[in-house]
């Protein structure tokens, strides 16, 4: 008859139940995709020529750095995520991955992304990537998010830095263009996330997060969304008359800005019932399209400028 040492079983190492998909979820793939896209635009519109391998390395390191930030954010917010409907199915609340495992995973990715970018590309880009991760994890996640209703406003700086990092990777320096891209994303962040917070306010209240609708109320949030949208639209249009971006970008920015303003005004006016819910959901969804379309226009302009001479030469040869 065998005797089972229960203490040995209890003290034995935990066998992780995590699968590859759980670790991918830690990276916040949706956020990472936006980071990759905005960084790609910053890289492509930068002057000069970047070797394709260095360009790929830069985007990969920025993507991995963003994933590291997401993993560390989840490691530090497991208690919050477990209380919110939107995040309750993340790997840590479900018990698929432990907090130490997520922390180790995130720190490893952060270290190698920064070291690789700094060593293989340049240390200005590597330093900016390190600052971006630090800002998101320490300043935003550990401090701002739990203590102030301005968490999204100040914390938005982390999400606005990827195109700046990419520009630095391409040029080894900084200039006004990446600063303008930074400001566009920075001012885009509050109306985008506050629209989400309006129809997820119960989630944030249950988790004890001082999001603006919870602290100041929905009406004050609607006013702030409208004000920040005005600033966003003006900031996004400004590079055209200042001569940094072309007319195609300017016209696109005006058209998209008109859509953002109309939806923000609708959110401000519709304050009760299903109409209010629809208004906030529409603004949230359109804000994603707005930023994508704005940056895609910049990318398209660069492609057209690169291809136009070749097309002109072919046309002349045919003619």
Tab-separated table of N, CA and C in Angstrom, residues 93-245:
chain	number	residue	atom	x	y	z
A	93	UNK	N	-6.358	36.630	-15.253
A	93	UNK	CA	-7.600	36.394	-14.509
A	93	UNK	C	-8.144	34.974	-14.675
A	94	UNK	N	-7.919	34.379	-15.830
A	94	UNK	CA	-8.398	33.004	-16.063
A	94	UNK	C	-7.501	31.957	-15.416
A	95	UNK	N	-6.355	32.362	-14.906
A	95	UNK	CA	-5.450	31.424	-14.261
A	95	UNK	C	-4.576	30.654	-15.231
A	96	UNK	N	-4.525	31.087	-16.466
A	96	UNK	CA	-3.703	30.399	-17.463
A	96	UNK	C	-2.220	30.739	-17.282
A	97	UNK	N	-1.956	31.980	-16.878
A	97	UNK	CA	-0.597	32.456	-16.667
A	97	UNK	C	-0.552	33.172	-15.323
A	98	UNK	N	0.499	32.951	-14.558
A	98	UNK	CA	0.631	33.627	-13.268
A	98	UNK	C	1.255	35.005	-13.466
A	99	UNK	N	1.097	35.848	-12.459
A	99	UNK	CA	1.694	37.180	-12.531
A	99	UNK	C	3.221	37.121	-12.687
A	100	UNK	N	3.943	36.288	-11.916
A	100	UNK	CA	5.405	36.218	-12.118
A	100	UNK	C	5.793	35.763	-13.523
A	101	UNK	N	5.029	34.823	-14.091
A	101	UNK	CA	5.329	34.366	-15.451
A	101	UNK	C	5.161	35.500	-16.456
A	102	UNK	N	4.065	36.248	-16.319
A	102	UNK	CA	3.828	37.376	-17.227
A	102	UNK	C	4.883	38.456	-17.038
A	103	UNK	N	5.273	38.701	-15.793
A	103	UNK	CA	6.295	39.707	-15.518
A	103	UNK	C	7.638	39.305	-16.138
A	104	UNK	N	8.018	38.050	-15.967
A	104	UNK	CA	9.282	37.568	-16.536
A	104	UNK	C	9.255	37.648	-18.057
A	105	UNK	N	8.128	37.267	-18.642
A	105	UNK	CA	7.965	37.309	-20.095
A	105	UNK	C	8.107	38.743	-20.600
A	106	UNK	N	7.413	39.682	-19.948
A	106	UNK	CA	7.454	41.077	-20.366
A	106	UNK	C	8.828	41.701	-20.202
A	107	UNK	N	9.488	41.432	-19.076
A	107	UNK	CA	10.820	41.999	-18.843
A	107	UNK	C	11.838	41.463	-19.852
A	108	UNK	N	11.715	40.179	-20.176
A	108	UNK	CA	12.625	39.583	-21.165
A	108	UNK	C	12.448	40.233	-22.531
A	109	UNK	N	11.204	40.389	-22.951
A	109	UNK	CA	10.934	41.030	-24.245
A	109	UNK	C	11.415	42.477	-24.247
A	110	UNK	N	11.170	43.188	-23.147
A	110	UNK	CA	11.577	44.586	-23.065
A	110	UNK	C	13.092	44.712	-23.187
A	111	UNK	N	13.817	43.879	-22.450
A	111	UNK	CA	15.280	43.938	-22.462
A	111	UNK	C	15.828	43.683	-23.863
A	112	UNK	N	15.394	42.609	-24.484
A	112	UNK	CA	15.955	42.256	-25.792
A	112	UNK	C	15.518	43.220	-26.888
A	113	UNK	N	14.312	43.766	-26.809
A	113	UNK	CA	13.880	44.721	-27.835
A	113	UNK	C	14.715	45.996	-27.772
A	114	UNK	N	14.965	46.495	-26.575
A	114	UNK	CA	15.746	47.725	-26.418
A	114	UNK	C	17.208	47.500	-26.809
A	115	UNK	N	17.802	46.420	-26.289
A	115	UNK	CA	19.209	46.127	-26.587
A	115	UNK	C	19.421	45.889	-28.079
A	116	UNK	N	18.516	45.151	-28.698
A	116	UNK	CA	18.647	44.863	-30.132
A	116	UNK	C	18.528	46.131	-30.962
A	117	UNK	N	17.524	46.961	-30.648
A	117	UNK	CA	17.337	48.200	-31.411
A	117	UNK	C	18.536	49.133	-31.223
A	118	UNK	N	19.002	49.258	-29.983
A	118	UNK	CA	20.131	50.137	-29.730
A	118	UNK	C	21.408	49.649	-30.379
A	119	UNK	N	21.659	48.351	-30.304
A	119	UNK	CA	22.909	47.790	-30.824
A	119	UNK	C	22.935	47.743	-32.345
A	120	UNK	N	21.858	47.287	-32.946
A	120	UNK	CA	21.851	47.083	-34.390
A	120	UNK	C	21.444	48.319	-35.186
A	121	UNK	N	20.691	49.224	-34.584
A	121	UNK	CA	20.210	50.402	-35.325
A	121	UNK	C	20.892	51.667	-34.794
A	122	UNK	N	20.390	52.224	-33.699
A	122	UNK	CA	21.094	53.323	-33.022
A	122	UNK	C	20.516	53.500	-31.623
A	123	UNK	N	21.313	54.115	-30.764
A	123	UNK	CA	20.925	54.194	-29.353
A	123	UNK	C	19.924	55.301	-29.050
A	124	UNK	N	19.752	56.255	-29.959
A	124	UNK	CA	18.669	57.220	-29.762
A	124	UNK	C	17.332	56.500	-29.848
A	125	UNK	N	17.175	55.655	-30.870
A	125	UNK	CA	15.943	54.866	-31.009
A	125	UNK	C	15.795	53.893	-29.851
A	126	UNK	N	16.893	53.227	-29.462
A	126	UNK	CA	16.831	52.288	-28.346
A	126	UNK	C	16.459	52.972	-27.048
A	127	UNK	N	17.020	54.164	-26.814
A	127	UNK	CA	16.680	54.904	-25.601
A	127	UNK	C	15.231	55.357	-25.591
A	128	UNK	N	14.738	55.806	-26.739
A	128	UNK	CA	13.330	56.225	-26.827
A	128	UNK	C	12.385	55.045	-26.612
A	129	UNK	N	12.765	53.869	-27.138
A	129	UNK	CA	11.934	52.682	-26.919
A	129	UNK	C	11.926	52.313	-25.437
A	130	UNK	N	13.086	52.378	-24.785
A	130	UNK	CA	13.158	52.092	-23.353
A	130	UNK	C	12.288	53.067	-22.561
A	131	UNK	N	12.333	54.348	-22.940
A	131	UNK	CA	11.511	55.354	-22.261
A	131	UNK	C	10.029	55.093	-22.483
A	132	UNK	N	9.671	54.685	-23.696
A	132	UNK	CA	8.268	54.382	-24.005
A	132	UNK	C	7.746	53.253	-23.119
A	133	UNK	N	8.522	52.179	-23.008
A	133	UNK	CA	8.116	51.051	-22.159
A	133	UNK	C	8.019	51.489	-20.707
A	134	UNK	N	9.023	52.221	-20.236
A	134	UNK	CA	9.030	52.717	-18.853
A	134	UNK	C	7.811	53.596	-18.583
A	135	UNK	N	7.524	54.505	-19.510
A	135	UNK	CA	6.412	55.428	-19.316
A	135	UNK	C	5.091	54.672	-19.227
A	136	UNK	N	4.887	53.710	-20.125
A	136	UNK	CA	3.628	52.970	-20.139
A	136	UNK	C	3.464	52.096	-18.898
A	137	UNK	N	4.546	51.431	-18.499
A	137	UNK	CA	4.462	50.471	-17.400
A	137	UNK	C	4.492	51.158	-16.048
A	138	UNK	N	5.430	52.065	-15.849
A	138	UNK	CA	5.612	52.681	-14.528
A	138	UNK	C	4.731	53.911	-14.352
A	139	UNK	N	4.846	54.875	-15.268
A	139	UNK	CA	4.117	56.139	-15.103
A	139	UNK	C	2.613	55.936	-15.285
A	140	UNK	N	2.231	55.233	-16.363
A	140	UNK	CA	0.796	55.047	-16.631
A	140	UNK	C	0.183	53.932	-15.804
A	141	UNK	N	0.708	52.698	-15.952
A	141	UNK	CA	0.073	51.539	-15.324
A	141	UNK	C	0.158	51.581	-13.797
A	142	UNK	N	1.350	51.838	-13.276
A	142	UNK	CA	1.542	51.758	-11.831
A	142	UNK	C	1.096	53.012	-11.093
A	143	UNK	N	1.062	54.137	-11.774
A	143	UNK	CA	0.748	55.385	-11.074
A	143	UNK	C	-0.529	56.037	-11.579
A	144	UNK	N	-0.508	56.536	-12.822
A	144	UNK	CA	-1.604	57.367	-13.310
A	144	UNK	C	-2.947	56.658	-13.335
A	145	UNK	N	-2.975	55.434	-13.840
A	145	UNK	CA	-4.250	54.755	-14.072
A	145	UNK	C	-5.046	54.572	-12.795
A	146	UNK	N	-4.365	54.343	-11.666
A	146	UNK	CA	-5.057	54.076	-10.407
A	146	UNK	C	-5.299	55.328	-9.570
A	147	UNK	N	-4.687	56.486	-9.987
A	147	UNK	CA	-4.711	57.629	-9.078
A	147	UNK	C	-5.322	58.900	-9.645
A	148	UNK	N	-5.479	59.017	-10.944
A	148	UNK	CA	-5.999	60.276	-11.482
A	148	UNK	C	-6.913	60.044	-12.675
A	149	UNK	N	-7.908	60.914	-12.798
A	149	UNK	CA	-8.825	60.846	-13.930
A	149	UNK	C	-8.157	61.319	-15.219
A	150	UNK	N	-6.983	61.920	-15.093
A	150	UNK	CA	-6.226	62.347	-16.266
A	150	UNK	C	-5.280	61.248	-16.760
A	151	UNK	N	-5.517	60.021	-16.320
A	151	UNK	CA	-4.636	58.901	-16.671
A	151	UNK	C	-4.473	58.740	-18.178
A	152	UNK	N	-5.574	58.823	-18.895
A	152	UNK	CA	-5.526	58.624	-20.342
A	152	UNK	C	-4.810	59.785	-21.034
A	153	UNK	N	-5.026	61.004	-20.539
A	153	UNK	CA	-4.431	62.178	-21.173
A	153	UNK	C	-2.910	62.112	-21.104
A	154	UNK	N	-2.380	61.941	-19.886
A	154	UNK	CA	-0.928	61.925	-19.715
A	154	UNK	C	-0.350	60.609	-20.237
A	155	UNK	N	-1.029	59.512	-19.921
A	155	UNK	CA	-0.540	58.204	-20.351
A	155	UNK	C	-0.545	58.025	-21.842
A	156	UNK	N	-1.333	58.844	-22.552
A	156	UNK	CA	-1.384	58.745	-24.003
A	156	UNK	C	-0.055	59.015	-24.671
A	157	UNK	N	0.884	59.640	-23.941
A	157	UNK	CA	2.200	59.923	-24.509
A	157	UNK	C	2.915	58.635	-24.910
A	158	UNK	N	2.726	57.570	-24.124
A	158	UNK	CA	3.388	56.296	-24.438
A	158	UNK	C	2.911	55.748	-25.778
A	159	UNK	N	1.606	55.790	-26.018
A	159	UNK	CA	1.060	55.284	-27.272
A	159	UNK	C	1.380	56.160	-28.465
A	160	UNK	N	1.780	57.415	-28.198
A	160	UNK	CA	2.077	58.343	-29.288
A	160	UNK	C	3.540	58.309	-29.716
A	161	UNK	N	4.390	57.599	-28.984
A	161	UNK	CA	5.828	57.617	-29.254
A	161	UNK	C	6.336	56.682	-30.365
A	162	UNK	N	5.647	55.585	-30.714
A	162	UNK	CA	6.201	54.680	-31.728
A	162	UNK	C	6.655	55.324	-33.032
A	163	UNK	N	5.891	56.254	-33.650
A	163	UNK	CA	6.426	56.861	-34.876
A	163	UNK	C	7.665	57.706	-34.626
A	164	UNK	N	7.797	58.248	-33.420
A	164	UNK	CA	8.992	59.019	-33.066
A	164	UNK	C	10.196	58.082	-32.959
A	165	UNK	N	9.975	56.926	-32.325
A	165	UNK	CA	11.041	55.922	-32.220
A	165	UNK	C	11.474	55.471	-33.612
A	166	UNK	N	10.505	55.231	-34.478
A	166	UNK	CA	10.811	54.772	-35.841
A	166	UNK	C	11.574	55.834	-36.628
A	167	UNK	N	11.178	57.086	-36.491
A	167	UNK	CA	11.881	58.173	-37.172
A	167	UNK	C	13.339	58.236	-36.694
A	168	UNK	N	13.529	58.115	-35.383
A	168	UNK	CA	14.880	58.123	-34.822
A	168	UNK	C	15.685	56.934	-35.339
A	169	UNK	N	15.020	55.791	-35.496
A	169	UNK	CA	15.710	54.613	-36.031
A	169	UNK	C	16.164	54.849	-37.470
A	170	UNK	N	15.359	55.570	-38.233
A	170	UNK	CA	15.676	55.802	-39.643
A	170	UNK	C	16.723	56.892	-39.843
A	171	UNK	N	16.713	57.906	-38.979
A	171	UNK	CA	17.555	59.083	-39.214
A	171	UNK	C	18.637	59.290	-38.153
A	172	UNK	N	18.471	58.695	-36.993
A	172	UNK	CA	19.413	58.946	-35.903
A	172	UNK	C	19.218	60.298	-35.263
A	173	UNK	N	18.095	60.956	-35.574
A	173	UNK	CA	17.818	62.292	-35.034
A	173	UNK	C	16.308	62.493	-34.952
A	174	UNK	N	15.905	63.671	-34.494
A	174	UNK	CA	14.485	64.012	-34.421
A	174	UNK	C	14.253	65.336	-35.135
A	175	UNK	N	13.002	65.549	-35.577
A	175	UNK	CA	12.646	66.817	-36.222
A	175	UNK	C	11.157	67.067	-35.993
A	176	UNK	N	10.625	68.062	-36.659
A	176	UNK	CA	9.243	68.459	-36.404
A	176	UNK	C	8.223	67.422	-36.878
A	177	UNK	N	8.481	66.714	-37.971
A	177	UNK	CA	7.505	65.755	-38.499
A	177	UNK	C	7.118	64.681	-37.479
A	178	UNK	N	8.070	63.987	-36.851
A	178	UNK	CA	7.655	62.993	-35.861
A	178	UNK	C	6.978	63.616	-34.641
A	179	UNK	N	7.345	64.856	-34.324
A	179	UNK	CA	6.663	65.544	-33.212
A	179	UNK	C	5.191	65.771	-33.563
A	180	UNK	N	4.932	66.134	-34.813
A	180	UNK	CA	3.547	66.325	-35.249
A	180	UNK	C	2.762	65.016	-35.200
A	181	UNK	N	3.393	63.916	-35.635
A	181	UNK	CA	2.737	62.612	-35.540
A	181	UNK	C	2.448	62.267	-34.085
A	182	UNK	N	3.400	62.555	-33.212
A	182	UNK	CA	3.215	62.337	-31.777
A	182	UNK	C	2.004	63.117	-31.264
A	183	UNK	N	1.911	64.387	-31.625
A	183	UNK	CA	0.817	65.226	-31.129
A	183	UNK	C	-0.543	64.752	-31.637
A	184	UNK	N	-0.584	64.289	-32.890
A	184	UNK	CA	-1.854	63.777	-33.430
A	184	UNK	C	-2.343	62.597	-32.607
A	185	UNK	N	-1.467	61.620	-32.351
A	185	UNK	CA	-1.881	60.449	-31.569
A	185	UNK	C	-2.179	60.837	-30.130
A	186	UNK	N	-1.390	61.760	-29.590
A	186	UNK	CA	-1.580	62.201	-28.201
A	186	UNK	C	-2.965	62.807	-27.999
A	187	UNK	N	-3.374	63.690	-28.908
A	187	UNK	CA	-4.689	64.333	-28.765
A	187	UNK	C	-5.825	63.433	-29.237
A	188	UNK	N	-5.505	62.415	-30.013
A	188	UNK	CA	-6.517	61.438	-30.429
A	188	UNK	C	-6.900	60.513	-29.275
A	189	UNK	N	-5.979	60.231	-28.403
A	189	UNK	CA	-6.187	59.233	-27.355
A	189	UNK	C	-7.344	59.552	-26.408
A	190	UNK	N	-7.468	60.775	-25.858
A	190	UNK	CA	-8.580	61.030	-24.926
A	190	UNK	C	-9.977	60.825	-25.513
A	191	UNK	N	-10.317	61.421	-26.663
A	191	UNK	CA	-11.670	61.160	-27.180
A	191	UNK	C	-11.902	59.697	-27.532
A	192	UNK	N	-10.860	59.018	-27.997
A	192	UNK	CA	-10.997	57.604	-28.333
A	192	UNK	C	-11.305	56.771	-27.092
A	193	UNK	N	-10.505	56.907	-26.052
A	193	UNK	CA	-10.678	56.072	-24.862
A	193	UNK	C	-11.817	56.546	-23.968
A	194	UNK	N	-12.091	57.851	-23.935
A	194	UNK	CA	-13.224	58.305	-23.135
A	194	UNK	C	-14.552	57.886	-23.753
A	195	UNK	N	-14.591	57.766	-25.082
A	195	UNK	CA	-15.799	57.218	-25.713
A	195	UNK	C	-16.017	55.783	-25.237
A	196	UNK	N	-14.927	54.998	-25.192
A	196	UNK	CA	-15.014	53.634	-24.656
A	196	UNK	C	-15.427	53.656	-23.196
A	197	UNK	N	-14.839	54.568	-22.427
A	197	UNK	CA	-15.119	54.634	-20.988
A	197	UNK	C	-16.574	54.989	-20.703
A	198	UNK	N	-17.193	55.757	-21.596
A	198	UNK	CA	-18.591	56.135	-21.375
A	198	UNK	C	-19.516	54.916	-21.375
A	199	UNK	N	-19.303	53.988	-22.324
A	199	UNK	CA	-20.190	52.822	-22.320
A	199	UNK	C	-19.606	51.633	-21.574
A	200	UNK	N	-18.439	51.844	-20.913
A	200	UNK	CA	-17.875	50.820	-20.036
A	200	UNK	C	-17.658	51.373	-18.629
A	201	UNK	N	-18.372	52.431	-18.279
A	201	UNK	CA	-18.137	53.100	-16.995
A	201	UNK	C	-18.411	52.191	-15.802
A	202	UNK	N	-19.392	51.293	-15.921
A	202	UNK	CA	-19.676	50.365	-14.817
A	202	UNK	C	-18.490	49.453	-14.549
A	203	UNK	N	-17.835	49.023	-15.616
A	203	UNK	CA	-16.638	48.189	-15.489
A	203	UNK	C	-15.554	48.912	-14.700
A	204	UNK	N	-15.279	50.157	-15.100
A	204	UNK	CA	-14.229	50.923	-14.442
A	204	UNK	C	-14.589	51.231	-12.989
A	205	UNK	N	-15.855	51.531	-12.730
A	205	UNK	CA	-16.287	51.805	-11.357
A	205	UNK	C	-16.125	50.571	-10.478
A	206	UNK	N	-16.480	49.401	-11.022
A	206	UNK	CA	-16.363	48.149	-10.263
A	206	UNK	C	-14.900	47.831	-9.937
A	207	UNK	N	-14.012	48.199	-10.861
A	207	UNK	CA	-12.586	47.928	-10.655
A	207	UNK	C	-11.890	49.014	-9.840
A	208	UNK	N	-12.615	50.098	-9.551
A	208	UNK	CA	-12.029	51.175	-8.762
A	208	UNK	C	-11.049	52.041	-9.526
A	209	UNK	N	-11.184	52.101	-10.859
A	209	UNK	CA	-10.303	52.926	-11.675
A	209	UNK	C	-10.933	54.312	-11.838
A	210	UNK	N	-10.200	55.385	-11.520
A	210	UNK	CA	-10.769	56.736	-11.579
A	210	UNK	C	-10.839	57.290	-12.995
A	211	UNK	N	-11.499	56.545	-13.881
A	211	UNK	CA	-11.678	57.040	-15.239
A	211	UNK	C	-12.623	58.245	-15.192
A	212	UNK	N	-12.479	59.150	-16.137
A	212	UNK	CA	-13.200	60.420	-16.090
A	212	UNK	C	-14.719	60.271	-15.922
A	213	UNK	N	-15.402	59.363	-16.648
A	213	UNK	CA	-16.849	59.237	-16.431
A	213	UNK	C	-17.220	58.817	-15.014
A	214	UNK	N	-16.338	58.068	-14.356
A	214	UNK	CA	-16.601	57.613	-12.990
A	214	UNK	C	-16.403	58.746	-11.991
A	215	UNK	N	-15.355	59.548	-12.210
A	215	UNK	CA	-14.997	60.607	-11.263
A	215	UNK	C	-15.789	61.892	-11.497
A	216	UNK	N	-15.862	62.321	-12.760
A	216	UNK	CA	-16.488	63.608	-13.074
A	216	UNK	C	-17.899	63.473	-13.626
A	217	UNK	N	-18.288	62.263	-14.026
A	217	UNK	CA	-19.611	62.049	-14.569
A	217	UNK	C	-19.625	62.050	-16.087
A	218	UNK	N	-20.674	61.483	-16.690
A	218	UNK	CA	-20.739	61.367	-18.156
A	218	UNK	C	-20.831	62.701	-18.882
A	219	UNK	N	-21.545	63.679	-18.305
A	219	UNK	CA	-21.702	64.956	-18.999
A	219	UNK	C	-20.379	65.708	-19.105
A	220	UNK	N	-19.605	65.711	-18.021
A	220	UNK	CA	-18.288	66.351	-18.056
A	220	UNK	C	-17.379	65.625	-19.040
A	221	UNK	N	-17.512	64.311	-19.131
A	221	UNK	CA	-16.708	63.530	-20.076
A	221	UNK	C	-17.064	63.888	-21.503
A	222	UNK	N	-18.348	64.053	-21.770
A	222	UNK	CA	-18.786	64.423	-23.124
A	222	UNK	C	-18.206	65.777	-23.532
A	223	UNK	N	-18.175	66.713	-22.598
A	223	UNK	CA	-17.601	68.025	-22.900
A	223	UNK	C	-16.108	67.900	-23.193
A	224	UNK	N	-15.400	67.112	-22.394
A	224	UNK	CA	-13.964	66.919	-22.612
A	224	UNK	C	-13.689	66.228	-23.953
A	225	UNK	N	-14.537	65.272	-24.317
A	225	UNK	CA	-14.395	64.615	-25.622
A	225	UNK	C	-14.508	65.638	-26.738
A	226	UNK	N	-15.494	66.517	-26.633
A	226	UNK	CA	-15.704	67.538	-27.665
A	226	UNK	C	-14.512	68.493	-27.742
A	227	UNK	N	-14.017	68.944	-26.598
A	227	UNK	CA	-12.903	69.891	-26.572
A	227	UNK	C	-11.628	69.262	-27.139
A	228	UNK	N	-11.354	68.027	-26.737
A	228	UNK	CA	-10.155	67.365	-27.238
A	228	UNK	C	-10.277	67.044	-28.726
A	229	UNK	N	-11.484	66.790	-29.198
A	229	UNK	CA	-11.677	66.538	-30.626
A	229	UNK	C	-11.379	67.794	-31.433
A	230	UNK	N	-11.793	68.962	-30.922
A	230	UNK	CA	-11.474	70.236	-31.591
A	230	UNK	C	-9.960	70.404	-31.705
A	231	UNK	N	-9.256	70.140	-30.605
A	231	UNK	CA	-7.793	70.265	-30.603
A	231	UNK	C	-7.170	69.237	-31.551
A	232	UNK	N	-7.698	68.023	-31.533
A	232	UNK	CA	-7.188	66.959	-32.407
A	232	UNK	C	-7.310	67.343	-33.870
A	233	UNK	N	-8.496	67.784	-34.269
A	233	UNK	CA	-8.732	68.121	-35.677
A	233	UNK	C	-7.816	69.259	-36.116
A	234	UNK	N	-7.664	70.270	-35.261
A	234	UNK	CA	-6.784	71.390	-35.596
A	234	UNK	C	-5.329	70.939	-35.698
A	235	UNK	N	-4.915	70.080	-34.774
A	235	UNK	CA	-3.539	69.581	-34.779
A	235	UNK	C	-3.265	68.724	-36.010
A	236	UNK	N	-4.236	67.899	-36.385
A	236	UNK	CA	-4.062	67.010	-37.532
A	236	UNK	C	-4.017	67.774	-38.851
A	237	UNK	N	-4.740	68.882	-38.946
A	237	UNK	CA	-4.748	69.672	-40.183
A	237	UNK	C	-3.500	70.549	-40.285
A	238	UNK	N	-2.974	70.986	-39.155
A	238	UNK	CA	-1.880	71.971	-39.116
A	238	UNK	C	-0.661	71.629	-39.976
A	239	UNK	N	-0.216	70.367	-40.062
A	239	UNK	CA	0.979	70.079	-40.876
A	239	UNK	C	0.851	70.470	-42.342
A	240	UNK	N	-0.372	70.546	-42.862
A	240	UNK	CA	-0.562	70.926	-44.269
A	240	UNK	C	-0.227	72.404	-44.500
A	241	UNK	N	-0.887	73.356	-43.824
A	241	UNK	CA	-0.510	74.760	-44.066
A	241	UNK	C	0.913	75.092	-43.606
A	242	UNK	N	1.436	74.327	-42.659
A	242	UNK	CA	2.810	74.551	-42.206
A	242	UNK	C	3.834	74.022	-43.204
A	243	UNK	N	3.372	73.256	-44.196
A	243	UNK	CA	4.252	72.795	-45.257
A	243	UNK	C	4.969	71.488	-44.996
A	244	UNK	N	4.567	70.762	-43.966
A	244	UNK	CA	5.236	69.495	-43.658
A	244	UNK	C	4.640	68.326	-44.443
A	245	UNK	N	3.310	68.351	-44.656
A	245	UNK	CA	2.653	67.294	-45.409
A	245	UNK	C	1.902	67.903	-46.584
